[in-house]
PDB file of C-alpha atoms in Angstrom:
ATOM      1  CA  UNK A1431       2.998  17.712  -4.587  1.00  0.00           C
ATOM      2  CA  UNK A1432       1.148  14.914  -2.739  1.00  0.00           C
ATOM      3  CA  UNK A1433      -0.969  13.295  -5.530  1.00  0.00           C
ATOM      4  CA  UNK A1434      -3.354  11.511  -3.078  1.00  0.00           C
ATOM      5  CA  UNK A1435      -4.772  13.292  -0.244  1.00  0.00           C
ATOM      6  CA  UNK A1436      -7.178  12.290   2.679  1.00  0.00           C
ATOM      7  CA  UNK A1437      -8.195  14.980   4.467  1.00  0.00           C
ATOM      8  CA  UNK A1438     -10.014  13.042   7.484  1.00  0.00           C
ATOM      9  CA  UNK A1439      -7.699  11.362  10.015  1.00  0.00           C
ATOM     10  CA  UNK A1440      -9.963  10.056  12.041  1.00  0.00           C
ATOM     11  CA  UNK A1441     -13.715   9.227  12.285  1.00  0.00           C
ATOM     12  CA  UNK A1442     -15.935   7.652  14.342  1.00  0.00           C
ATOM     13  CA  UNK A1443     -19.215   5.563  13.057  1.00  0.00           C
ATOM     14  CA  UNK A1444     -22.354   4.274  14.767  1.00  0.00           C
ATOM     15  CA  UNK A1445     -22.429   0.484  13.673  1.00  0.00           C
ATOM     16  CA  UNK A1446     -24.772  -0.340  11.159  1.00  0.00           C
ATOM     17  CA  UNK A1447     -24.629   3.535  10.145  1.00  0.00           C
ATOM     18  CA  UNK A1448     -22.956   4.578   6.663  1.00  0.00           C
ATOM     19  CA  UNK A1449     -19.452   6.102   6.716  1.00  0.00           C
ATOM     20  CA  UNK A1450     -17.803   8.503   3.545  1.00  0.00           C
ATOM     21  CA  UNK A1451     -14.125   8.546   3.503  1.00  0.00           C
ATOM     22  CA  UNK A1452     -12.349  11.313   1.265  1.00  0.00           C
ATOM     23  CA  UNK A1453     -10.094  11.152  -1.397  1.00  0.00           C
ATOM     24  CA  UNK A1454      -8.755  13.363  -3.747  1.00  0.00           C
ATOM     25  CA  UNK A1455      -6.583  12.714  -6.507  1.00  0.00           C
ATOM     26  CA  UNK A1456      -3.839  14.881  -8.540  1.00  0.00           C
ATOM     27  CA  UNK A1457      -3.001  14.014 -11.761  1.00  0.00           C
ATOM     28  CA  UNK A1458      -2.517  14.671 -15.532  1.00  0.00           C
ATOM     29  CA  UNK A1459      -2.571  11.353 -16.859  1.00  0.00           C
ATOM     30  CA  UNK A1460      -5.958  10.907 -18.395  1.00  0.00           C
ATOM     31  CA  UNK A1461      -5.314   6.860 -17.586  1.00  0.00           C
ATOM     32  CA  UNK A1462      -5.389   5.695 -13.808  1.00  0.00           C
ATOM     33  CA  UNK A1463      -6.141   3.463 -11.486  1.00  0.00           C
ATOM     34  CA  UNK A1464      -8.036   4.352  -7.913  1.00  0.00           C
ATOM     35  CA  UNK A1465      -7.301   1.773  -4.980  1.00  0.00           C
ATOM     36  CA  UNK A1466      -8.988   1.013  -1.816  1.00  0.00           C
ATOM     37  CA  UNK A1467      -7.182  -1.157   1.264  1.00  0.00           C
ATOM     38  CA  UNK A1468      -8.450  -1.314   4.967  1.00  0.00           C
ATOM     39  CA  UNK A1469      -5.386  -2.183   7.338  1.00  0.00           C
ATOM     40  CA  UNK A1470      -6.841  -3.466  10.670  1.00  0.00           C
ATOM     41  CA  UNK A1471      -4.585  -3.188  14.096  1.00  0.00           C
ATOM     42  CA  UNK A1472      -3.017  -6.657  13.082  1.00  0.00           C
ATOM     43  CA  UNK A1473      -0.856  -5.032  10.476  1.00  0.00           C
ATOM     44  CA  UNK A1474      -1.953  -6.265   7.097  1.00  0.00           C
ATOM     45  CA  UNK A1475      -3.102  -4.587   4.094  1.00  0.00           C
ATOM     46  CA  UNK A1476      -6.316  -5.754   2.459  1.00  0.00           C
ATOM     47  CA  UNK A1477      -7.420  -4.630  -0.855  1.00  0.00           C
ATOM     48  CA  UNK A1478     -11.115  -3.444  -1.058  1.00  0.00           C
ATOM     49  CA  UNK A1479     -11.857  -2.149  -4.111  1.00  0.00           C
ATOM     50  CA  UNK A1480     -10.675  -0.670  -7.607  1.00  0.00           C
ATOM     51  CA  UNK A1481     -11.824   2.282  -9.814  1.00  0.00           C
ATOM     52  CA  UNK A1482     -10.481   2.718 -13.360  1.00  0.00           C
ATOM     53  CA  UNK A1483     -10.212   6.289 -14.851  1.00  0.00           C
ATOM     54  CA  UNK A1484     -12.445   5.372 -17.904  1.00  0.00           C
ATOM     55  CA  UNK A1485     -15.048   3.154 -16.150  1.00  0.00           C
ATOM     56  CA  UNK A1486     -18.401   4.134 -16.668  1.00  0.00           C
ATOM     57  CA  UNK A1487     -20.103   2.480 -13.695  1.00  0.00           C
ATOM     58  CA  UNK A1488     -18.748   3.482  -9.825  1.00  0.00           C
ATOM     59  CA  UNK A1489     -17.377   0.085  -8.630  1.00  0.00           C
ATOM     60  CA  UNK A1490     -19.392  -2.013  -5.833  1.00  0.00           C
ATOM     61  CA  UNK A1491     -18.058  -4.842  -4.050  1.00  0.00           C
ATOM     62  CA  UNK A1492     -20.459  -5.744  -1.139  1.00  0.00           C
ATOM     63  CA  UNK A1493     -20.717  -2.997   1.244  1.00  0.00           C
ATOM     64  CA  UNK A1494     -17.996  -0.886  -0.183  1.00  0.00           C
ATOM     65  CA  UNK A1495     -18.591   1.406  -3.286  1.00  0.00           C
ATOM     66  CA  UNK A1496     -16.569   4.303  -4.861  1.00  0.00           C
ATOM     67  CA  UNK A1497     -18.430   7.356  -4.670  1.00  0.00           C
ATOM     68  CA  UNK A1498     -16.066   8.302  -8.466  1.00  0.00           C
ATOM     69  CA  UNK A1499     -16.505  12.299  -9.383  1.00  0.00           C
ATOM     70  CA  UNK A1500     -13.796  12.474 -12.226  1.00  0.00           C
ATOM     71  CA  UNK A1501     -13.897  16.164 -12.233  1.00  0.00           C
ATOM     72  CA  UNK A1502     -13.800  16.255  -8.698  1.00  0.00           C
ATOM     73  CA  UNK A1503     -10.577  14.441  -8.800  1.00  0.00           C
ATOM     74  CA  UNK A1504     -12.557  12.697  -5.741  1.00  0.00           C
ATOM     75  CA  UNK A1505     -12.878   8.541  -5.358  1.00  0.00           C
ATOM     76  CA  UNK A1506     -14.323   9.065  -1.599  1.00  0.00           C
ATOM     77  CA  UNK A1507     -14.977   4.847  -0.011  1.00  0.00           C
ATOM     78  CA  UNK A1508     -18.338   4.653   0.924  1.00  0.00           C
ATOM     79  CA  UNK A1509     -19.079   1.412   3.388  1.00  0.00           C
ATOM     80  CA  UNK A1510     -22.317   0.828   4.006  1.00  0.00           C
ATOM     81  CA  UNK A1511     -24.034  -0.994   7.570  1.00  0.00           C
ATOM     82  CA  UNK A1512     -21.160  -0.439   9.498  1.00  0.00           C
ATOM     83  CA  UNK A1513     -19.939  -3.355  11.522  1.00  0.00           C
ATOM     84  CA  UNK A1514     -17.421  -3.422  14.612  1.00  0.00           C
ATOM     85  CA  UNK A1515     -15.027  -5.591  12.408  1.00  0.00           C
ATOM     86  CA  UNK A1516     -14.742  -2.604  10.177  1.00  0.00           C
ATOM     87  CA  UNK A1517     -12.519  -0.578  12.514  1.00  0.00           C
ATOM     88  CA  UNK A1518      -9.150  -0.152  10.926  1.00  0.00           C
ATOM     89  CA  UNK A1519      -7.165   2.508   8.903  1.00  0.00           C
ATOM     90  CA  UNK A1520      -8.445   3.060   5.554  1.00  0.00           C
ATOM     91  CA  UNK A1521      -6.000   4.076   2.194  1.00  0.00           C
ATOM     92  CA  UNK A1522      -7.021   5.184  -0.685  1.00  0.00           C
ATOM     93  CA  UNK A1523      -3.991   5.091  -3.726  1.00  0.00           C
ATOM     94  CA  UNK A1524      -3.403   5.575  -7.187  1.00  0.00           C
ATOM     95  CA  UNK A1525      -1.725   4.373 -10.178  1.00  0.00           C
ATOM     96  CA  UNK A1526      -1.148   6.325 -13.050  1.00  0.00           C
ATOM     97  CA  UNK A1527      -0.755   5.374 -16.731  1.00  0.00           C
ATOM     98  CA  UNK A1528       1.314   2.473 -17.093  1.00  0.00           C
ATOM     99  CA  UNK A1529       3.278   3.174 -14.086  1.00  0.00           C
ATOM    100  CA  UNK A1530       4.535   0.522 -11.603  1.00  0.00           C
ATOM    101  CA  UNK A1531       3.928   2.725  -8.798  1.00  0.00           C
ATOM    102  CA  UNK A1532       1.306   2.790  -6.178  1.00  0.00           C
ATOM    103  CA  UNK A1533       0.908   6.437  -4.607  1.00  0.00           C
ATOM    104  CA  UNK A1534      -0.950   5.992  -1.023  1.00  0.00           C
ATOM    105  CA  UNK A1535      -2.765   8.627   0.979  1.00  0.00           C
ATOM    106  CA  UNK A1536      -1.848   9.833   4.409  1.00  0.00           C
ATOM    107  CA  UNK A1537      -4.719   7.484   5.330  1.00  0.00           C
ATOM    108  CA  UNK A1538      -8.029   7.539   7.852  1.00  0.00           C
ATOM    109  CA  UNK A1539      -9.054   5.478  10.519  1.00  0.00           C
ATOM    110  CA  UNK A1540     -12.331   4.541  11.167  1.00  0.00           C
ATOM    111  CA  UNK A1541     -13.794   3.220  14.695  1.00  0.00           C
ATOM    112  CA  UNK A1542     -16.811   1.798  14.903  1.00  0.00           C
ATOM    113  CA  UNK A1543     -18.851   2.283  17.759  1.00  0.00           C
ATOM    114  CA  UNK A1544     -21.301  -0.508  19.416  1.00  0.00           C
TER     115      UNK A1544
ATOM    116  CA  UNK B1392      -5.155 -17.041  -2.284  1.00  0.00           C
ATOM    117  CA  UNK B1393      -1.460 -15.065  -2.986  1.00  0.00           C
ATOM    118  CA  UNK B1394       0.790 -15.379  -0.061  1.00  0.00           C
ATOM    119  CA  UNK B1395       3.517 -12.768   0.667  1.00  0.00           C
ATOM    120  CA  UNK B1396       5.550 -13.602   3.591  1.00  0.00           C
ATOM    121  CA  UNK B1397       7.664 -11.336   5.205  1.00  0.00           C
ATOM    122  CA  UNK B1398      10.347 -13.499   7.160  1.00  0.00           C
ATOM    123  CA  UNK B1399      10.108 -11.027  10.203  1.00  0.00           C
ATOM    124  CA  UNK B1400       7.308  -9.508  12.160  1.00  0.00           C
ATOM    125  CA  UNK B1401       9.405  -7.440  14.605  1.00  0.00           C
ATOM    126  CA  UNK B1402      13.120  -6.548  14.346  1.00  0.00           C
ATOM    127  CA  UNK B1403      16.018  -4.635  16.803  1.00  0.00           C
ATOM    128  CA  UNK B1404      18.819  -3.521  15.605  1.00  0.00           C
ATOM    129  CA  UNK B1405      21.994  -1.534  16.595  1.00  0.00           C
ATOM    130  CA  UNK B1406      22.435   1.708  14.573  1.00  0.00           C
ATOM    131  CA  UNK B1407      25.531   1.047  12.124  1.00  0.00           C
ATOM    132  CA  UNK B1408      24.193  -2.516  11.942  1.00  0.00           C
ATOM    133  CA  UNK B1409      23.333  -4.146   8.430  1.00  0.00           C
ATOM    134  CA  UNK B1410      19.686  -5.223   8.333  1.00  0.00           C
ATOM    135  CA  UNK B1411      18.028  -7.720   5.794  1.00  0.00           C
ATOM    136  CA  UNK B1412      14.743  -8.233   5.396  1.00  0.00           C
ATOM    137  CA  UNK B1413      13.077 -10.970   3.492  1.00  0.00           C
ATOM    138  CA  UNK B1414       9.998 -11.578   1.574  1.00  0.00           C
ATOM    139  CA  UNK B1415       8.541 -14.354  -0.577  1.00  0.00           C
ATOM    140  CA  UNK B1416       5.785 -14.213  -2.705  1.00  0.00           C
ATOM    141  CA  UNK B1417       4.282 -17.988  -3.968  1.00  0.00           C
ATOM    142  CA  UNK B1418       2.238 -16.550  -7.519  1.00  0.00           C
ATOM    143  CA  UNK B1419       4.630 -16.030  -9.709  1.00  0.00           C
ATOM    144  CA  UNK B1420       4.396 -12.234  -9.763  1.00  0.00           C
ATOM    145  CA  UNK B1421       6.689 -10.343 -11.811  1.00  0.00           C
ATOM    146  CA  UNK B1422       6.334  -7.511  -9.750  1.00  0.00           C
ATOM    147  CA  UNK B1423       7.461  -6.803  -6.147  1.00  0.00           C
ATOM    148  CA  UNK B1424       7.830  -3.885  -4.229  1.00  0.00           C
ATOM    149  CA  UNK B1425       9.285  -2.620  -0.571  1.00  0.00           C
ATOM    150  CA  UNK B1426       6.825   0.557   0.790  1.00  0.00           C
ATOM    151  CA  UNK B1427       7.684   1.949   4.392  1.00  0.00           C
ATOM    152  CA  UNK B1428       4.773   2.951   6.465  1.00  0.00           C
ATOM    153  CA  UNK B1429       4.850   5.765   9.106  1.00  0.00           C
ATOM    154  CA  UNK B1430       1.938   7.735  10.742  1.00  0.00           C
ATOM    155  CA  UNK B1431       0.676  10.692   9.540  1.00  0.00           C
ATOM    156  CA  UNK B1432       3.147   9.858   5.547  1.00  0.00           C
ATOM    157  CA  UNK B1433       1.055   6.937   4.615  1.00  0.00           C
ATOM    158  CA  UNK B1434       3.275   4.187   2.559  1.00  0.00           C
ATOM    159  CA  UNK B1435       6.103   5.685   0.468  1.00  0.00           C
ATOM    160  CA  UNK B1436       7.938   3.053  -1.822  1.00  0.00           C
ATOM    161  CA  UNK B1437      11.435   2.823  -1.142  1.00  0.00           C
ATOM    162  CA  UNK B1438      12.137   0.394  -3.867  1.00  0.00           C
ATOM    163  CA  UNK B1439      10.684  -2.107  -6.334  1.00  0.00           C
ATOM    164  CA  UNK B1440      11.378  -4.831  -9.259  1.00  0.00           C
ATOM    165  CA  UNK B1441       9.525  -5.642 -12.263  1.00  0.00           C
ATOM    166  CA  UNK B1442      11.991  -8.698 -13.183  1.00  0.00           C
ATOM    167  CA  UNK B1443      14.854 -11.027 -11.725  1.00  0.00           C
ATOM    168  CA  UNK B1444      17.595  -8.291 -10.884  1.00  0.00           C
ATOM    169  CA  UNK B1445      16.151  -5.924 -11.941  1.00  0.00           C
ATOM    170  CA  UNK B1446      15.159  -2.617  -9.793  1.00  0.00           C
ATOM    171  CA  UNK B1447      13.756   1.167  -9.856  1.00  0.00           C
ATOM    172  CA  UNK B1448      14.181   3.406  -6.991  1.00  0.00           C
ATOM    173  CA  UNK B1449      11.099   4.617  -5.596  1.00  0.00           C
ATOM    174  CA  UNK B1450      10.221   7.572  -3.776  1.00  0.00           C
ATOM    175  CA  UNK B1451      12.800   7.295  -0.353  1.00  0.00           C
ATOM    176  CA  UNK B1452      15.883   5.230  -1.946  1.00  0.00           C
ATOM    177  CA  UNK B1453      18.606   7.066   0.884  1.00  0.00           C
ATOM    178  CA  UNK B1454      20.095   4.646   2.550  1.00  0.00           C
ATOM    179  CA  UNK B1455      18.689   0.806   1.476  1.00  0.00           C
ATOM    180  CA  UNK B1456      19.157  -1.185  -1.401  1.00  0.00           C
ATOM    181  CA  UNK B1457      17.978  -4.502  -2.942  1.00  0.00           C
ATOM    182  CA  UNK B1458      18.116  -7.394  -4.361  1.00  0.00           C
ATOM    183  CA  UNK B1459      15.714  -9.988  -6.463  1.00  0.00           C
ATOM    184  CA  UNK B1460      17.882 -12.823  -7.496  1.00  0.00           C
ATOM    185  CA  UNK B1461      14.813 -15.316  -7.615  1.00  0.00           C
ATOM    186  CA  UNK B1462      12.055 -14.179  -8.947  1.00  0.00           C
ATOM    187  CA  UNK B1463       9.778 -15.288  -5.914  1.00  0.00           C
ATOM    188  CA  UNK B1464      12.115 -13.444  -3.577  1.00  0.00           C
ATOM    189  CA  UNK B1465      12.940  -9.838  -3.086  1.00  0.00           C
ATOM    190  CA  UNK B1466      15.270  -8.364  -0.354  1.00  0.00           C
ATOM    191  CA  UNK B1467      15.606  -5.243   1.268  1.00  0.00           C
ATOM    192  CA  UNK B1468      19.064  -4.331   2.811  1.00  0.00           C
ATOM    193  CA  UNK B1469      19.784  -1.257   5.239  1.00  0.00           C
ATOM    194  CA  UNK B1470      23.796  -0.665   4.850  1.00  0.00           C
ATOM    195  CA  UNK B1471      24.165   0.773   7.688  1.00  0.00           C
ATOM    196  CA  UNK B1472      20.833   1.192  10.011  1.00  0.00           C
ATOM    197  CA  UNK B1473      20.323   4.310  11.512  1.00  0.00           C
ATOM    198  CA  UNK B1474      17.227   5.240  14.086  1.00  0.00           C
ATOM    199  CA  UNK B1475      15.193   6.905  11.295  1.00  0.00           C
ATOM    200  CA  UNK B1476      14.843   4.020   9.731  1.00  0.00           C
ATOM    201  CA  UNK B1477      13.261   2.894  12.635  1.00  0.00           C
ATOM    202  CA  UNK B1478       9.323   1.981  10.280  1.00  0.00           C
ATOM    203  CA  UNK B1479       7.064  -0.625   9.562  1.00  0.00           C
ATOM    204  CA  UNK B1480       8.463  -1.937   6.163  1.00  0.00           C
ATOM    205  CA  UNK B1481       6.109  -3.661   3.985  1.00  0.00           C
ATOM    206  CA  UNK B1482       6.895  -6.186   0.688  1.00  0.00           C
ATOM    207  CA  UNK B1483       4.375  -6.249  -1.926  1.00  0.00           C
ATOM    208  CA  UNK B1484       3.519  -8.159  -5.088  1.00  0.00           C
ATOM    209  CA  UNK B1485       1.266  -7.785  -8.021  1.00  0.00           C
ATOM    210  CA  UNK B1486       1.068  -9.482 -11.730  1.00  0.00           C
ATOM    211  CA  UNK B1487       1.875  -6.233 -13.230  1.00  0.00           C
ATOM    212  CA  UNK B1488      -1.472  -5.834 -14.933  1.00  0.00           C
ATOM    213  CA  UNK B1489      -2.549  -2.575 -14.781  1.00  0.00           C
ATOM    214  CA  UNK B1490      -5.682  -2.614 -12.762  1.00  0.00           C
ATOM    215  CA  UNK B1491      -4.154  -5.365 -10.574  1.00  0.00           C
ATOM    216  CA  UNK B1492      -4.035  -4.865  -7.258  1.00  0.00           C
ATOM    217  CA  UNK B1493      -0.791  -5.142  -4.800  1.00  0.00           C
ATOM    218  CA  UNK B1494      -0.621  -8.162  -1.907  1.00  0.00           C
ATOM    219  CA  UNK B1495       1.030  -7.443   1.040  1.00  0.00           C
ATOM    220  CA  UNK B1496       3.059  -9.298   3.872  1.00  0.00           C
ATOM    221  CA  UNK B1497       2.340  -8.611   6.952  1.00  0.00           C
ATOM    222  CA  UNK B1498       4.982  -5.884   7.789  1.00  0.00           C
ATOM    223  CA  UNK B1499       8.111  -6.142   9.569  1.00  0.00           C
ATOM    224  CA  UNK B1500       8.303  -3.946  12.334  1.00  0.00           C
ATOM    225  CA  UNK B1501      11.878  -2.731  12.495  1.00  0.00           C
ATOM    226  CA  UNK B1502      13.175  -0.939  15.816  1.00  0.00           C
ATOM    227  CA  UNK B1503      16.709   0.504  15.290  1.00  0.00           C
ATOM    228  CA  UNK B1504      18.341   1.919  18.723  1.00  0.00           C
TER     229      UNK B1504
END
């Protein structure tokens, strides 16, 4: 069973404009980690921006914040005043327990329009 | 800043041929992993390492192996390459704390005809 999903494959965004990507989670373990990274056409994977399981407070880190709905199983990326420089494919991923593994989404990319 | 550097940013091989690719991590991270990136899957980990030779298959093991004699250093090896292998391969590192996140190399994009 996949235990990250992103249901959106593609989006397009006005610049300066908001944009929600999706991400649902599947698992059991009630300790986890949530993961953000933005890969741009150049190749390389960026982190963005972590949610832990028991955190109390969504996680913010500039423009991007974690829209977290535990019983949702959701952790959807919202970035904020969209800029051109934030076209790129988005993954969201997930570690459980105290697992080595990173488990990544299918993944979404985003194009910003001028 | 962590640097992960992947000794290859585009490879061609032969099918049959034996492939190695390279990456090098400069923090002194205990953990290093090889993911495989193709549209529409996402990254799936083929392999990783938590210590100096030692190794865990990950999701897709068939056909690669590695090997981490240094603990800066962890190689990915394709026996035998065959065209659906034919990926973007990406080495990762991380301190092995639990909310830590991975670094990635740039990829290697490998081509096998």
């Amino acid at each position: 069973a996949q235990k990250i999903t992103q249901t959106q494959p593609g989006m397009f965004v006005q610049e300066k404009e908001a944009v929600t990507l999706d991400c649902t989670y599947d698992t059991s373990d009630p300790s986890y980690g949530l993961f953000w990274y933005k890969q741009p056409s150049s190749g390389e994977m960026i982190f963005l921006i972590y949610q832990g399981s028991y955190d109390q407070q969504n996680a913010t880190e500039g423009r991007y914040s974690l829209n977290f709905q535990k019983a949702r199983k959701s952790a959807n990326l919202v970035i904020s005043a969209s800029q051109l420089g934030d076209s790129a494919m988005y993954f969201c991923a997930m570690r459980e327990g105290q697992g080595y593994k990173l488990s990544f989404g299918a993944g979404t990319t985003v194009t910003v329009r001028a | 800043d962590v640097k992960v550097t992947q000794s290859s940013r585009y490879l061609v091989k032969r099918t049959g041929e034996k492939v190695f690719l390279e990456c090098v991590q400069d923090m002194d991270h205990e953990n290093m992993f090889w993911y495989r990136q193709d549209p529409g899957l996402g990254l799936r980990l083929i392999y990783f390492s938590y210590d100096v030779k030692m190794k865990e298959k990950g999701d897709i093991p068939e056909g690669y192996s590695v090997s981490r004699e240094k603990k800066e250093r962890f190689s990915l090896i394709l026996e035998s390459a065959s065209t659906n292998q034919t990926s973007m391969y990406l080495c990762a590192s991380e301190t092995g704390d639990n909310n830590s996140p991975l670094h990635f190399g740039n990829g290697t994009r490998l081509t096998v005809t």
